XYZ file of C-alpha atoms in Angstrom:
188
model
C 40.274 -78.385 -85.710
C 39.653 -75.048 -87.262
C 39.647 -72.159 -84.876
C 37.194 -69.445 -85.743
C 35.708 -65.902 -84.328
C 32.236 -65.177 -84.033
C 30.532 -62.206 -83.071
C 28.103 -62.170 -80.039
C 26.374 -59.762 -78.066
C 29.192 -59.896 -75.235
C 31.721 -59.626 -77.955
C 34.019 -61.800 -80.137
C 33.905 -65.632 -79.213
C 36.593 -67.866 -80.252
C 35.259 -71.569 -81.349
C 36.761 -74.741 -82.425
C 35.154 -76.316 -85.244
C 35.990 -79.881 -86.301
C 35.036 -83.258 -87.737
C 33.599 -84.330 -90.915
C 30.943 -82.634 -93.103
C 27.764 -83.917 -91.499
C 24.097 -83.229 -91.167
C 24.669 -83.656 -87.377
C 26.635 -80.969 -85.346
C 27.135 -80.880 -81.659
C 27.688 -77.776 -79.587
C 29.576 -78.538 -76.503
C 29.759 -75.969 -73.710
C 32.538 -76.241 -71.173
C 32.318 -75.571 -67.504
C 33.228 -72.193 -66.215
C 36.950 -71.880 -66.068
C 37.631 -74.798 -68.291
C 38.644 -74.301 -71.795
C 37.699 -76.313 -74.619
C 40.384 -78.780 -74.142
C 38.286 -80.280 -71.606
C 36.258 -81.609 -74.984
C 39.331 -82.824 -77.023
C 38.734 -87.017 -76.385
C 35.097 -86.485 -76.681
C 35.322 -84.549 -79.867
C 37.564 -87.128 -81.230
C 35.178 -89.974 -80.733
C 32.374 -87.780 -81.852
C 34.243 -87.131 -85.221
C 34.935 -90.822 -85.344
C 31.009 -91.314 -85.164
C 30.597 -88.689 -88.324
C 29.521 -85.918 -86.168
C 30.748 -82.433 -86.697
C 31.671 -80.497 -83.256
C 31.371 -76.610 -82.496
C 33.144 -75.920 -79.192
C 33.604 -72.229 -77.882
C 37.335 -71.742 -76.044
C 35.312 -70.507 -72.892
C 31.877 -69.960 -71.936
C 32.931 -66.923 -69.894
C 30.691 -63.978 -70.718
C 28.495 -66.273 -72.938
C 24.863 -66.236 -72.363
C 21.565 -67.464 -74.090
C 21.766 -64.744 -76.499
C 25.257 -65.475 -77.279
C 24.608 -69.056 -77.863
C 21.895 -68.174 -80.460
C 24.046 -65.452 -81.983
C 26.970 -68.122 -82.281
C 24.792 -70.371 -83.945
C 23.162 -68.215 -86.364
C 26.779 -66.759 -87.400
C 27.792 -70.360 -88.111
C 24.481 -70.771 -90.082
C 23.529 -73.896 -87.831
C 19.605 -73.860 -87.442
C 19.721 -77.484 -85.840
C 22.066 -78.744 -83.206
C 22.764 -81.334 -80.829
C 23.370 -79.623 -77.312
C 25.835 -80.836 -74.632
C 27.403 -79.272 -71.510
C 29.221 -79.729 -68.412
C 28.886 -77.953 -65.184
C 28.224 -74.114 -65.693
C 27.909 -75.219 -69.564
C 25.416 -77.479 -68.769
C 23.670 -74.845 -66.861
C 23.839 -72.743 -70.005
C 22.627 -75.630 -72.233
C 19.548 -76.023 -69.979
C 18.684 -72.621 -70.301
C 18.826 -72.232 -74.142
C 17.041 -75.741 -74.382
C 14.436 -75.238 -72.045
C 10.836 -73.870 -73.833
C 12.596 -73.390 -77.224
C 11.158 -76.160 -79.492
C 12.622 -76.383 -82.795
C 16.552 -75.020 -82.440
C 17.990 -77.978 -80.633
C 17.617 -81.965 -81.625
C 18.970 -83.372 -78.244
C 20.390 -82.284 -74.956
C 23.003 -84.224 -72.957
C 24.337 -82.603 -69.926
C 27.129 -83.578 -67.076
C 26.139 -83.502 -63.446
C 23.367 -80.640 -63.820
C 19.533 -81.135 -63.574
C 17.136 -78.865 -64.858
C 17.251 -75.754 -63.203
C 13.861 -75.836 -61.417
C 14.906 -79.041 -59.561
C 17.030 -78.528 -56.412
C 20.694 -79.463 -56.662
C 22.526 -81.367 -53.752
C 22.360 -78.383 -51.739
C 18.877 -77.928 -51.767
C 19.256 -74.566 -54.069
C 16.775 -74.293 -57.060
C 18.695 -72.046 -59.727
C 15.388 -71.081 -61.452
C 12.079 -72.291 -60.252
C 10.211 -70.518 -63.349
C 12.279 -72.344 -65.967
C 10.185 -74.125 -68.644
C 10.610 -77.701 -69.731
C 13.187 -78.715 -72.043
C 11.029 -80.079 -75.409
C 14.001 -82.149 -76.654
C 15.287 -85.682 -75.927
C 17.347 -85.465 -72.951
C 20.205 -87.283 -71.066
C 21.742 -86.382 -68.050
C 25.168 -87.944 -67.151
C 26.303 -87.959 -63.625
C 29.468 -88.674 -61.964
C 28.425 -87.798 -58.473
C 25.928 -89.938 -56.788
C 24.532 -86.993 -54.759
C 23.307 -85.899 -57.880
C 20.882 -88.753 -58.718
C 17.797 -87.221 -57.323
C 18.480 -83.947 -59.017
C 18.542 -85.970 -62.138
C 15.863 -88.207 -61.627
C 13.680 -85.421 -60.497
C 14.349 -83.366 -63.772
C 12.178 -85.921 -65.762
C 9.186 -83.972 -65.025
C 10.560 -80.834 -66.782
C 11.394 -82.942 -70.051
C 8.675 -83.332 -72.709
C 10.996 -85.663 -74.671
C 12.561 -89.192 -74.165
C 14.574 -88.939 -71.053
C 17.626 -90.781 -69.699
C 19.989 -90.895 -66.829
C 23.677 -92.444 -66.891
C 25.292 -92.741 -63.470
C 29.145 -93.172 -63.475
C 30.146 -93.797 -60.081
C 33.172 -91.691 -58.722
C 33.716 -89.343 -61.738
C 34.552 -85.799 -60.703
C 34.743 -84.342 -63.981
C 32.682 -86.299 -66.770
C 34.059 -85.055 -69.929
C 37.550 -85.169 -68.630
C 37.355 -88.338 -66.820
C 34.780 -90.373 -68.592
C 35.170 -89.023 -72.199
C 34.045 -92.253 -73.858
C 30.958 -92.587 -71.919
C 30.096 -88.873 -72.569
C 30.713 -89.144 -76.061
C 28.437 -92.378 -76.382
C 25.709 -90.605 -74.669
C 25.910 -87.707 -77.117
C 26.129 -90.091 -80.071
C 23.202 -92.049 -78.873
C 21.045 -89.163 -78.955
C 22.001 -88.280 -82.556
C 20.753 -91.444 -83.912
C 17.059 -91.847 -84.941
C 16.660 -95.210 -82.775
């Protein structure tokens, strides 16, 4: 994979770009404290599905304006968006209420910010709906109610995929996570 530095409002951000030249690009956002390595197997599978991938080395310091700056600098007007943990929260925040920049959203173990998590906390009660087809992949059954409740905050087609006993979806279930992303890139 090619390594490239892009400029964001928070400063330079290192990204990995890989896969075939394709009309479909997937932006993958890792959890806080994780590096892009968590998506290595996921990216390999996506590349085999004729998808291009962009992965920041870390999301530390990256916010919504940084995601848009990254996409602008890479000249990516439309992307499929995927994230895990804090990367999923960032994905929700940039996809919510912004029709037209993202083709689909796939998140691991995080529901919409306006829905209470397993601890009963709501991250952002005023978060708008995501206007894209969305899949939530959950490895922890405690997140099922959060995932199901997120449906009312998605205006596109909505799916929940439950994987029992998976602590880190991209690392421990890369085939399933990549499949959920690849299915969202198809027109079926």
